Short mmCIF file of C-alpha atoms in Angstrom, two decimals:
data_model
loop_
_atom_site.label_atom_id
_atom_site.label_comp_id
_atom_site.label_asym_id
_atom_site.label_seq_id
_atom_site.Cartn_x
_atom_site.Cartn_y
_atom_site.Cartn_z
CA UNK A 1 183.79 -59.39 -253.33
CA UNK A 2 183.51 -58.56 -249.35
CA UNK A 3 182.79 -55.64 -247.84
CA UNK A 4 185.45 -53.94 -246.05
CA UNK A 5 185.70 -50.99 -242.95
CA UNK A 6 188.87 -49.78 -242.23
CA UNK A 7 189.19 -47.16 -239.69
CA UNK A 8 192.93 -44.76 -240.66
CA UNK A 9 194.94 -43.17 -237.16
CA UNK A 10 191.25 -42.23 -235.66
CA UNK A 11 191.60 -39.71 -232.77
CA UNK A 12 188.63 -37.56 -230.91
CA UNK A 13 189.11 -35.38 -228.46
CA UNK A 14 187.11 -33.95 -225.21
CA UNK A 15 187.72 -31.02 -222.87
CA UNK A 16 190.21 -33.21 -220.20
CA UNK A 17 189.97 -36.70 -222.27
CA UNK A 18 191.47 -38.31 -225.15
CA UNK A 19 188.37 -40.96 -226.44
CA UNK A 20 189.93 -42.27 -228.85
CA UNK A 21 193.65 -42.04 -229.75
CA UNK A 22 195.19 -43.15 -233.75
CA UNK A 23 192.31 -46.22 -234.07
CA UNK A 24 193.57 -48.60 -237.14
CA UNK A 25 191.86 -51.93 -237.70
CA UNK A 26 189.64 -53.29 -240.16
CA UNK A 27 186.26 -54.75 -239.90
CA UNK A 28 185.23 -57.57 -242.78
CA UNK A 29 182.05 -58.73 -244.52
CA UNK A 30 180.96 -61.95 -243.78
CA UNK A 31 182.23 -61.47 -239.81
CA UNK A 32 181.33 -60.89 -236.67
CA UNK A 33 183.38 -58.53 -235.11
CA UNK A 34 183.00 -57.68 -231.08
CA UNK A 35 184.14 -54.39 -229.66
CA UNK A 36 185.38 -55.54 -226.08
CA UNK A 37 187.00 -52.94 -223.75
CA UNK A 38 185.91 -51.05 -220.28
CA UNK A 39 183.56 -48.21 -220.11
CA UNK A 40 185.03 -45.53 -221.57
CA UNK A 41 187.60 -47.57 -223.54
CA UNK A 42 186.13 -45.74 -226.66
CA UNK A 43 183.84 -48.23 -227.94
CA UNK A 44 180.81 -46.05 -228.20
CA UNK A 45 183.02 -42.75 -229.63
CA UNK A 46 183.92 -45.05 -232.29
CA UNK A 47 180.45 -46.14 -233.38
CA UNK A 48 179.76 -42.35 -232.43
CA UNK A 49 182.21 -41.34 -235.22
CA UNK A 50 181.25 -44.34 -237.63
CA UNK A 51 177.50 -42.85 -237.86
CA UNK A 52 177.88 -39.12 -237.79
CA UNK A 53 176.99 -38.36 -234.37
CA UNK A 54 180.51 -37.07 -233.78
CA UNK A 55 183.45 -36.11 -236.32
CA UNK A 56 187.14 -37.21 -235.76
CA UNK A 57 189.67 -34.62 -234.65
CA UNK A 58 192.24 -36.55 -236.86
CA UNK A 59 192.06 -39.74 -239.10
CA UNK A 60 189.25 -41.16 -241.87
CA UNK A 61 187.83 -44.25 -241.89
CA UNK A 62 186.78 -46.08 -245.45
CA UNK A 63 183.66 -47.95 -246.55
CA UNK A 64 185.33 -50.61 -249.48
CA UNK A 65 187.95 -47.89 -250.22
CA UNK A 66 185.58 -45.08 -250.31
CA UNK A 67 186.41 -42.44 -247.74
CA UNK A 68 183.83 -41.48 -245.61
CA UNK A 69 182.60 -38.48 -243.60
CA UNK A 70 178.85 -37.74 -242.17
CA UNK A 71 177.74 -35.24 -240.74
CA UNK A 72 174.36 -37.06 -239.11
CA UNK A 73 173.27 -40.32 -238.29
CA UNK A 74 170.46 -40.15 -241.09
CA UNK A 75 173.55 -39.52 -243.94
CA UNK A 76 175.06 -42.64 -242.18
CA UNK A 77 172.02 -44.52 -243.15
CA UNK A 78 171.27 -43.61 -246.12
CA UNK A 79 175.50 -44.78 -247.02
CA UNK A 80 174.38 -48.55 -245.68
CA UNK A 81 175.74 -47.92 -242.00
CA UNK A 82 172.98 -48.26 -239.15
CA UNK A 83 174.13 -48.64 -235.59
CA UNK A 84 171.60 -49.71 -233.01
CA UNK A 85 172.03 -48.11 -229.76
CA UNK A 86 170.91 -49.37 -225.78
CA UNK A 87 168.98 -46.13 -225.83
CA UNK A 88 165.94 -46.64 -227.83
CA UNK A 89 165.16 -44.24 -230.82
CA UNK A 90 161.78 -45.16 -232.15
CA UNK A 91 158.78 -43.23 -232.13
CA UNK A 92 156.42 -45.00 -229.15
CA UNK A 93 152.90 -43.81 -230.54
CA UNK A 94 153.59 -44.72 -234.28
CA UNK A 95 152.60 -48.54 -235.47
CA UNK A 96 155.73 -51.38 -235.62
CA UNK A 97 155.08 -50.92 -238.87
CA UNK A 98 155.45 -47.53 -239.10
CA UNK A 99 158.56 -47.52 -237.55
CA UNK A 100 160.05 -49.80 -239.62
CA UNK A 101 159.23 -47.87 -242.91
CA UNK A 102 159.19 -44.74 -241.43
CA UNK A 103 160.62 -41.85 -244.08
CA UNK A 104 160.07 -44.88 -247.07
CA UNK A 105 156.10 -45.95 -246.23
CA UNK A 106 154.96 -47.29 -249.65
CA UNK A 107 152.02 -44.97 -251.41
CA UNK A 108 150.41 -45.27 -254.91
CA UNK A 109 150.97 -42.80 -257.46
CA UNK A 110 149.14 -39.62 -256.03
CA UNK A 111 151.70 -40.18 -252.79
CA UNK A 112 148.73 -41.72 -250.67
CA UNK A 113 150.38 -44.04 -248.41
CA UNK A 114 149.39 -47.69 -248.31
CA UNK A 115 149.35 -48.88 -244.83
CA UNK A 116 148.35 -52.55 -245.84
CA UNK A 117 150.80 -52.89 -248.05
CA UNK A 118 153.35 -51.68 -245.58
CA UNK A 119 151.62 -54.10 -242.75
CA UNK A 120 152.75 -57.09 -244.86
CA UNK A 121 156.04 -55.92 -245.75
CA UNK A 122 156.71 -55.71 -242.08
CA UNK A 123 155.23 -59.25 -241.42
CA UNK A 124 157.64 -60.74 -243.62
CA UNK A 125 160.48 -59.23 -241.47
CA UNK A 126 158.74 -60.10 -237.87
CA UNK A 127 158.41 -63.61 -239.56
CA UNK A 128 161.72 -63.74 -239.96
CA UNK A 129 162.37 -62.51 -236.58
CA UNK A 130 160.18 -65.14 -235.18
CA UNK A 131 158.31 -62.67 -232.78
CA UNK A 132 154.82 -62.59 -231.86
CA UNK A 133 153.36 -59.30 -232.70
CA UNK A 134 151.56 -57.60 -235.10
CA UNK A 135 152.71 -55.09 -237.77
CA UNK A 136 150.02 -52.56 -236.58
CA UNK A 137 150.70 -52.91 -233.09
CA UNK A 138 151.90 -49.54 -231.36
CA UNK A 139 155.28 -49.40 -230.26
CA UNK A 140 154.36 -47.91 -227.39
CA UNK A 141 152.49 -50.86 -226.22
CA UNK A 142 155.00 -53.34 -226.64
CA UNK A 143 157.84 -54.24 -224.26
CA UNK A 144 161.10 -53.32 -224.19
CA UNK A 145 162.23 -56.06 -225.18
CA UNK A 146 160.42 -55.85 -228.35
CA UNK A 147 160.66 -52.08 -228.92
CA UNK A 148 164.56 -52.89 -229.72
CA UNK A 149 163.88 -55.74 -232.06
CA UNK A 150 161.61 -52.97 -233.54
CA UNK A 151 164.62 -50.59 -233.78
CA UNK A 152 166.74 -53.86 -234.98
CA UNK A 153 164.58 -54.89 -238.21
CA UNK A 154 163.79 -51.41 -239.13
CA UNK A 155 167.61 -51.31 -239.49
CA UNK A 156 167.00 -54.52 -241.04
CA UNK A 157 164.49 -53.32 -243.60
CA UNK A 158 166.93 -51.55 -245.75
CA UNK A 159 168.18 -52.64 -248.91
CA UNK A 160 171.49 -50.86 -248.92
CA UNK A 161 172.33 -51.87 -245.48
CA UNK A 162 176.24 -52.56 -245.57
CA UNK A 163 177.16 -52.38 -241.95
CA UNK A 164 175.09 -52.82 -238.89
CA UNK A 165 176.55 -51.74 -235.68
CA UNK A 166 174.69 -53.40 -232.35
CA UNK A 167 175.61 -51.31 -228.80
CA UNK A 168 174.77 -53.98 -225.95
CA UNK A 169 171.61 -54.93 -227.73
CA UNK A 170 170.79 -57.86 -225.78
CA UNK A 171 170.41 -55.76 -222.17
CA UNK A 172 166.31 -55.74 -222.26
CA UNK A 173 166.12 -59.18 -223.90
CA UNK A 174 165.31 -62.85 -222.57
CA UNK A 175 167.08 -65.69 -224.02
CA UNK A 176 164.31 -66.84 -226.20
CA UNK A 177 164.48 -63.07 -227.79
CA UNK A 178 168.41 -63.10 -228.27
CA UNK A 179 168.55 -66.46 -230.21
CA UNK A 180 165.83 -64.56 -232.22
CA UNK A 181 168.31 -62.09 -232.48
CA UNK A 182 171.20 -64.18 -232.92
CA UNK A 183 169.62 -66.24 -235.95
CA UNK A 184 168.69 -62.57 -237.31
CA UNK A 185 173.02 -61.87 -237.16
CA UNK A 186 174.12 -65.36 -238.35
CA UNK A 187 171.70 -64.24 -241.60
CA UNK A 188 173.16 -61.06 -241.96
CA UNK A 189 176.47 -62.49 -241.82
CA UNK A 190 175.62 -64.52 -244.73
CA UNK A 191 174.44 -62.27 -246.53
CA UNK A 192 178.12 -60.65 -246.15
CA UNK A 193 177.55 -57.67 -244.02
CA UNK A 194 179.74 -56.00 -241.76
CA UNK A 195 178.28 -56.60 -238.31
CA UNK A 196 180.20 -54.80 -235.00
CA UNK A 197 179.12 -56.41 -231.60
CA UNK A 198 179.40 -54.52 -229.06
CA UNK A 199 178.54 -56.49 -225.44
CA UNK A 200 180.47 -56.91 -222.22
CA UNK A 201 178.68 -60.23 -221.75
CA UNK A 202 181.65 -63.36 -222.82
CA UNK A 203 179.10 -65.82 -223.07
CA UNK A 204 177.42 -63.39 -225.97
CA UNK A 205 180.50 -62.52 -227.52
CA UNK A 206 182.05 -66.46 -227.49
CA UNK A 207 178.43 -67.26 -229.10
CA UNK A 208 178.00 -65.03 -231.60
CA UNK A 209 181.15 -63.50 -232.82
CA UNK A 210 184.45 -64.43 -235.14
CA UNK A 211 186.66 -61.98 -233.92
CA UNK A 212 187.31 -59.47 -230.85
CA UNK A 213 188.71 -56.02 -231.17
CA UNK A 214 190.17 -54.81 -227.75
CA UNK A 215 190.16 -51.28 -226.54
CA UNK A 216 191.79 -49.95 -223.62
CA UNK A 217 192.10 -46.41 -222.35
CA UNK A 218 191.06 -45.30 -225.85
CA UNK A 219 193.69 -47.14 -227.49
CA UNK A 220 193.17 -49.98 -229.95
CA UNK A 221 194.75 -53.17 -228.58
CA UNK A 222 194.41 -56.00 -231.34
CA UNK A 223 192.10 -58.52 -232.53
CA UNK A 224 192.32 -61.70 -231.92
CA UNK A 225 190.13 -64.82 -233.36
CA UNK A 226 187.23 -65.35 -230.54
CA UNK A 227 187.83 -68.73 -230.68
CA UNK A 228 191.70 -69.17 -230.42
CA UNK A 229 192.29 -66.82 -227.61
CA UNK A 230 191.37 -67.57 -223.91
CA UNK A 231 188.60 -65.57 -222.40
CA UNK A 232 190.93 -64.66 -219.43
CA UNK A 233 193.45 -63.72 -222.12
CA UNK A 234 190.66 -61.23 -223.24
CA UNK A 235 189.81 -59.42 -219.98
CA UNK A 236 193.47 -59.21 -219.37
CA UNK A 237 194.19 -57.44 -222.75
CA UNK A 238 191.36 -54.86 -222.15
CA UNK A 239 191.25 -54.27 -218.44
CA UNK A 240 195.64 -54.77 -218.14
CA UNK A 241 195.41 -56.82 -215.48
CA UNK A 242 194.51 -60.20 -214.24
CA UNK A 243 191.07 -59.84 -212.51
CA UNK A 244 191.02 -63.68 -211.77
CA UNK A 245 187.70 -64.95 -210.10
CA UNK A 246 185.94 -61.59 -209.16
CA UNK A 247 184.01 -63.17 -206.37
CA UNK A 248 186.60 -65.56 -204.72
CA UNK A 249 188.75 -62.08 -203.84
CA UNK A 250 185.92 -59.96 -202.93
CA UNK A 251 186.08 -59.08 -198.84
CA UNK A 252 182.29 -60.55 -197.34
CA UNK A 253 183.62 -60.76 -193.81
CA UNK A 254 180.66 -58.95 -191.76
CA UNK A 255 177.75 -59.31 -189.71
CA UNK A 256 174.54 -60.05 -190.36
CA UNK A 257 172.58 -58.27 -187.91
CA UNK A 258 168.50 -58.04 -186.50
CA UNK A 259 165.98 -57.63 -189.09
CA UNK A 260 165.71 -54.55 -190.55
CA UNK A 261 162.85 -54.40 -193.38
CA UNK A 262 159.96 -56.85 -193.07
CA UNK A 263 157.43 -57.15 -196.35
CA UNK A 264 154.59 -58.57 -195.39
CA UNK A 265 152.10 -59.48 -197.97
CA UNK A 266 152.61 -56.71 -199.92
CA UNK A 267 150.94 -56.50 -204.04
CA UNK A 268 150.07 -54.18 -206.53
CA UNK A 269 148.45 -53.89 -209.66
CA UNK A 270 152.22 -55.72 -211.27
CA UNK A 271 153.05 -58.48 -208.35
CA UNK A 272 151.10 -60.53 -206.20
CA UNK A 273 151.04 -60.77 -202.66
CA UNK A 274 155.00 -61.24 -201.58
CA UNK A 275 156.64 -61.22 -197.88
CA UNK A 276 160.46 -61.48 -197.07
CA UNK A 277 162.63 -59.88 -194.43
CA UNK A 278 165.84 -58.29 -194.92
CA UNK A 279 168.66 -58.26 -191.79
CA UNK A 280 170.79 -55.18 -190.88
CA UNK A 281 174.51 -56.38 -193.06
CA UNK A 282 172.96 -58.42 -195.28
CA UNK A 283 173.09 -58.45 -199.43
CA UNK A 284 169.63 -60.66 -200.27
CA UNK A 285 169.43 -61.49 -204.09
CA UNK A 286 166.58 -61.06 -205.87
CA UNK A 287 166.36 -63.96 -209.17
CA UNK A 288 164.11 -65.31 -211.95
CA UNK A 289 163.30 -64.85 -215.39
CA UNK A 290 162.61 -60.91 -216.81
CA UNK A 291 159.08 -60.58 -216.03
CA UNK A 292 159.14 -62.44 -213.03
CA UNK A 293 157.86 -59.41 -210.59
CA UNK A 294 161.60 -58.35 -208.95
CA UNK A 295 161.38 -55.25 -210.08
CA UNK A 296 157.69 -54.92 -209.23
CA UNK A 297 157.78 -55.79 -205.83
CA UNK A 298 160.29 -53.20 -205.13
CA UNK A 299 158.27 -50.11 -207.21
CA UNK A 300 155.67 -51.00 -204.54
CA UNK A 301 157.96 -51.49 -201.44
CA UNK A 302 158.87 -47.62 -202.63
CA UNK A 303 155.61 -46.29 -203.18
CA UNK A 304 156.27 -45.86 -207.33
CA UNK A 305 153.40 -48.25 -208.29
CA UNK A 306 150.30 -48.06 -205.72
CA UNK A 307 150.50 -51.18 -203.45
CA UNK A 308 147.02 -52.74 -203.20
CA UNK A 309 147.83 -54.69 -200.06
CA UNK A 310 150.26 -55.45 -197.44
CA UNK A 311 152.50 -53.43 -194.80
CA UNK A 312 156.22 -52.62 -195.03
CA UNK A 313 158.14 -52.52 -191.70
CA UNK A 314 161.60 -50.61 -190.92
CA UNK A 315 163.11 -51.56 -187.57
CA UNK A 316 159.70 -52.67 -186.67
CA UNK A 317 158.23 -49.74 -187.15
CA UNK A 318 155.51 -49.66 -189.88
CA UNK A 319 156.33 -47.28 -192.83
CA UNK A 320 154.01 -45.96 -195.65
CA UNK A 321 155.58 -44.92 -198.94
CA UNK A 322 153.52 -42.89 -201.16
CA UNK A 323 156.07 -41.91 -203.33
CA UNK A 324 159.99 -42.37 -203.74
CA UNK A 325 160.79 -39.54 -202.17
CA UNK A 326 159.02 -40.87 -199.26
CA UNK A 327 160.68 -44.11 -199.33
CA UNK A 328 163.56 -41.86 -199.51
CA UNK A 329 162.85 -40.02 -196.44
CA UNK A 330 161.78 -43.29 -194.45
CA UNK A 331 165.50 -44.58 -195.55
CA UNK A 332 165.03 -46.45 -198.43
CA UNK A 333 166.58 -45.67 -201.53
CA UNK A 334 166.41 -47.79 -205.38
CA UNK A 335 169.10 -47.09 -207.82
CA UNK A 336 166.77 -48.12 -211.23
CA UNK A 337 167.46 -50.65 -213.78
CA UNK A 338 166.98 -48.29 -216.26
CA UNK A 339 169.32 -45.35 -215.75
CA UNK A 340 169.12 -43.41 -219.22
CA UNK A 341 164.95 -43.06 -218.10
CA UNK A 342 164.47 -43.65 -214.64
CA UNK A 343 168.18 -42.45 -213.02
CA UNK A 344 170.10 -40.08 -215.07
CA UNK A 345 169.02 -36.43 -215.42
CA UNK A 346 170.09 -36.07 -218.82
CA UNK A 347 170.87 -32.11 -218.79
CA UNK A 348 172.73 -31.81 -215.53
CA UNK A 349 176.42 -31.92 -214.64
CA UNK A 350 177.73 -35.23 -212.90
CA UNK A 351 177.64 -32.70 -209.73
CA UNK A 352 174.10 -31.63 -210.27
CA UNK A 353 173.12 -35.50 -210.70
CA UNK A 354 174.63 -36.60 -207.38
CA UNK A 355 172.88 -33.44 -205.79
CA UNK A 356 169.41 -33.70 -206.84
CA UNK A 357 168.27 -35.95 -203.91
CA UNK A 358 170.18 -33.24 -201.46
CA UNK A 359 168.23 -29.35 -201.86
CA UNK A 360 166.80 -30.13 -197.69
CA UNK A 361 170.50 -31.61 -196.94
CA UNK A 362 172.10 -28.24 -198.81
CA UNK A 363 170.05 -26.13 -197.71
CA UNK A 364 169.68 -23.54 -194.64
CA UNK A 365 166.21 -22.90 -192.93
CA UNK A 366 165.35 -20.54 -195.30
CA UNK A 367 165.78 -22.84 -198.04
CA UNK A 368 168.92 -21.14 -199.70
CA UNK A 369 171.09 -23.86 -201.55
CA UNK A 370 175.02 -23.99 -200.23
CA UNK A 371 176.89 -23.64 -203.53
CA UNK A 372 179.67 -24.95 -200.88
CA UNK A 373 177.58 -27.91 -199.86
CA UNK A 374 176.89 -29.01 -203.16
CA UNK A 375 180.53 -29.15 -204.15
CA UNK A 376 181.57 -30.82 -200.89
CA UNK A 377 179.26 -33.27 -201.58
CA UNK A 378 180.08 -33.34 -205.74
CA UNK A 379 183.51 -34.42 -204.89
CA UNK A 380 182.62 -36.43 -201.79
CA UNK A 381 180.43 -38.77 -204.21
CA UNK A 382 183.12 -38.47 -207.15
CA UNK A 383 186.35 -39.51 -205.22
CA UNK A 384 184.75 -42.24 -202.78
CA UNK A 385 183.17 -43.53 -205.72
CA UNK A 386 185.72 -43.41 -208.01
CA UNK A 387 183.82 -42.04 -211.11
CA UNK A 388 186.01 -40.77 -213.52
CA UNK A 389 185.78 -37.67 -214.86
CA UNK A 390 187.57 -34.39 -215.84
CA UNK A 391 185.39 -32.31 -213.76
CA UNK A 392 182.16 -31.85 -211.18
CA UNK A 393 180.54 -29.98 -214.17
CA UNK A 394 181.24 -32.41 -217.17
CA UNK A 395 177.73 -33.40 -218.53
CA UNK A 396 176.30 -37.22 -217.08
CA UNK A 397 175.67 -38.24 -220.20
CA UNK A 398 179.18 -37.91 -221.23
CA UNK A 399 180.53 -40.18 -219.28
CA UNK A 400 180.78 -44.08 -219.68
CA UNK A 401 177.97 -46.21 -218.51
CA UNK A 402 179.53 -47.15 -215.48
CA UNK A 403 180.50 -44.02 -214.20
CA UNK A 404 176.92 -42.88 -214.74
CA UNK A 405 175.54 -45.80 -212.32
CA UNK A 406 178.70 -44.62 -210.12
CA UNK A 407 176.34 -41.44 -210.27
CA UNK A 408 173.47 -42.68 -209.11
CA UNK A 409 174.70 -45.13 -206.60
CA UNK A 410 176.71 -41.75 -205.24
CA UNK A 411 173.40 -40.06 -205.00
CA UNK A 412 171.71 -42.66 -203.47
CA UNK A 413 174.37 -43.23 -200.62
CA UNK A 414 174.17 -39.47 -199.36
CA UNK A 415 171.23 -39.63 -198.41
CA UNK A 416 172.44 -42.38 -195.52
CA UNK A 417 169.46 -45.28 -196.06
CA UNK A 418 168.85 -47.80 -194.16
CA UNK A 419 167.79 -50.31 -197.02
CA UNK A 420 169.21 -50.08 -200.79
CA UNK A 421 167.95 -51.55 -203.69
CA UNK A 422 169.95 -52.20 -206.48
CA UNK A 423 168.38 -53.25 -209.82
CA UNK A 424 170.43 -54.57 -212.09
CA UNK A 425 173.62 -52.72 -210.89
CA UNK A 426 176.15 -53.67 -213.60
CA UNK A 427 173.52 -53.78 -216.97
CA UNK A 428 176.35 -53.18 -219.89
CA UNK A 429 179.19 -52.26 -217.79
CA UNK A 430 182.60 -53.64 -218.42
CA UNK A 431 184.05 -56.86 -216.52
CA UNK A 432 186.58 -54.17 -214.66
CA UNK A 433 183.44 -51.79 -213.55
CA UNK A 434 181.85 -54.90 -212.06
CA UNK A 435 184.65 -55.41 -209.46
CA UNK A 436 184.61 -52.01 -208.23
CA UNK A 437 180.86 -51.93 -208.27
CA UNK A 438 181.43 -55.68 -206.49
CA UNK A 439 183.32 -54.10 -203.63
CA UNK A 440 181.01 -51.06 -203.27
CA UNK A 441 178.36 -53.17 -202.49
CA UNK A 442 180.35 -55.37 -199.70
CA UNK A 443 181.43 -52.45 -198.22
CA UNK A 444 177.91 -51.32 -197.99
CA UNK A 445 176.30 -54.20 -196.19
CA UNK A 446 179.94 -54.34 -194.09
CA UNK A 447 178.57 -50.81 -192.76
CA UNK A 448 175.38 -52.25 -191.73
CA UNK A 449 173.22 -51.62 -194.72
CA UNK A 450 170.68 -53.61 -195.84
CA UNK A 451 171.20 -54.17 -199.35
CA UNK A 452 168.89 -56.05 -201.82
CA UNK A 453 170.46 -57.18 -205.47
CA UNK A 454 168.51 -58.00 -208.34
CA UNK A 455 170.14 -59.35 -211.23
CA UNK A 456 169.52 -61.23 -214.37
CA UNK A 457 173.08 -62.69 -213.92
CA UNK A 458 173.38 -66.00 -211.76
CA UNK A 459 177.10 -66.19 -210.86
CA UNK A 460 176.66 -62.68 -209.90
CA UNK A 461 173.32 -63.00 -207.56
CA UNK A 462 175.04 -66.46 -206.21
CA UNK A 463 178.54 -64.60 -205.86
CA UNK A 464 177.57 -61.81 -203.89
CA UNK A 465 174.19 -62.42 -201.98
CA UNK A 466 174.11 -63.83 -198.67
CA UNK A 467 170.39 -65.29 -199.20
CA UNK A 468 168.87 -65.63 -202.54
CA UNK A 469 164.84 -65.34 -203.52
CA UNK A 470 163.39 -66.41 -206.38
CA UNK A 471 160.62 -65.53 -208.54
CA UNK A 472 158.31 -66.96 -210.67
CA UNK A 473 155.09 -65.44 -212.37
CA UNK A 474 154.80 -62.33 -210.14
CA UNK A 475 155.37 -64.45 -207.21
CA UNK A 476 158.10 -66.08 -204.57
CA UNK A 477 158.94 -69.57 -205.89
CA UNK A 478 161.98 -70.04 -203.47
CA UNK A 479 164.02 -69.25 -201.35
CA UNK A 480 167.73 -70.36 -200.50
CA UNK A 481 171.01 -69.63 -198.61
CA UNK A 482 173.96 -68.77 -200.96
CA UNK A 483 175.72 -71.33 -199.73
CA UNK A 484 173.41 -74.09 -200.98
CA UNK A 485 172.25 -72.54 -204.56
CA UNK A 486 173.44 -73.54 -207.57
CA UNK A 487 172.68 -71.77 -211.50
CA UNK A 488 170.47 -75.15 -211.76
CA UNK A 489 168.67 -74.61 -208.15
CA UNK A 490 168.21 -71.18 -209.26
CA UNK A 491 166.77 -72.21 -213.04
CA UNK A 492 164.64 -74.76 -212.13
CA UNK A 493 163.07 -72.50 -209.19
CA UNK A 494 162.42 -70.06 -211.52
CA UNK A 495 161.66 -71.36 -215.10
CA UNK A 496 157.67 -70.95 -215.62
CA UNK A 497 156.15 -74.50 -215.64
CA UNK A 498 158.83 -76.05 -213.40
#
């Protein structure tokens, strides 16, 4: 008999927010069920209720007819429920095998850990995943993508696994790594496991899932068969409106001015010499495979990584950025790809995160910060960027991913930059929030900012950019005007070995 997970009248409240409202539906073993909805629709909150991070205020859930109520994620794991979040939950100083079997390392009758046996067992799982990593390798030495895979292998290794949930698992994975992950998911599906897959990538949902549970504003809308309901209809169900062609609806009428930023032969320990220009009012796209060097170029430009060669000119004047703070003072702001590790100050509020770069602006000549100015800046950012929060004092980590990203952009633009670098700005963000970000990017360009857009989504980089630079093997491999770009051309310019 296949396993069944049933949610019965689940509701969850936070101050000023009803995160989940009477959620009722079932998930079945041997199927992959997608959770689809805008940021803030309740998907991640429901996963946290399932694995014991949150206690529901109303309702219950049952696994194979038995009521469950966990006080911690560890209790959920012991009952066979694992949730793989976007944020990695592994120990970087330990080896791959030690992470997979943490708390379960094989040992002899005297309690001495058998490391060789652990490595052997881990190697079998690594082979199932088809990954080129060693069980003895330190996790800190692996790429972000492989660190994510280690966490998935940890859940996969448990004999009692009944339910496994993936929350945006492919955000940091290459196409080959995604193929490996999907092969594992198919294996888990054949084993009769209940698989919940949260993603904003419709192509992935179409490829890997059997059914889609749709959420809107904390409510469960319906469960549909993936291949029976058109993608546009699913989007309409989750956002309550027909978005149509997002890019066609954008107002991109603007004037592209003179050269604003000139990068000449800039290199670092992580990227070969690169040269390019950016004009006022221009959106310059950077395309290429993961690891092509796009982020590394920008880190060198803003001083996050030391430049080994090259020069940077802003409005014809040579500038030297020895740190991101110095770059910001010079008028260049980077919104990083990894918002959790590099963008957010996790223990601060929404207001605190918006104001963290504005201490000089909000202080008097004696260095005393004005709470009134901070409140005004926070309110301005919340209003201008339509940040959904019950209060400026709300903890930043309690917001959805899209609203967290808006806070980071609000902070960056509050410094009145001339150049705004957006590194994967819509990563992990739903289609409704994406349309808002696209409108913002167009508005920034119309205001005369130079915008650099790094994106791994080809429709996004083609739909927003005026000009596109393609990188391959840590250097520029080509440049093309957006109106001449096609996915085939961009891929051929960026593929290794082409």
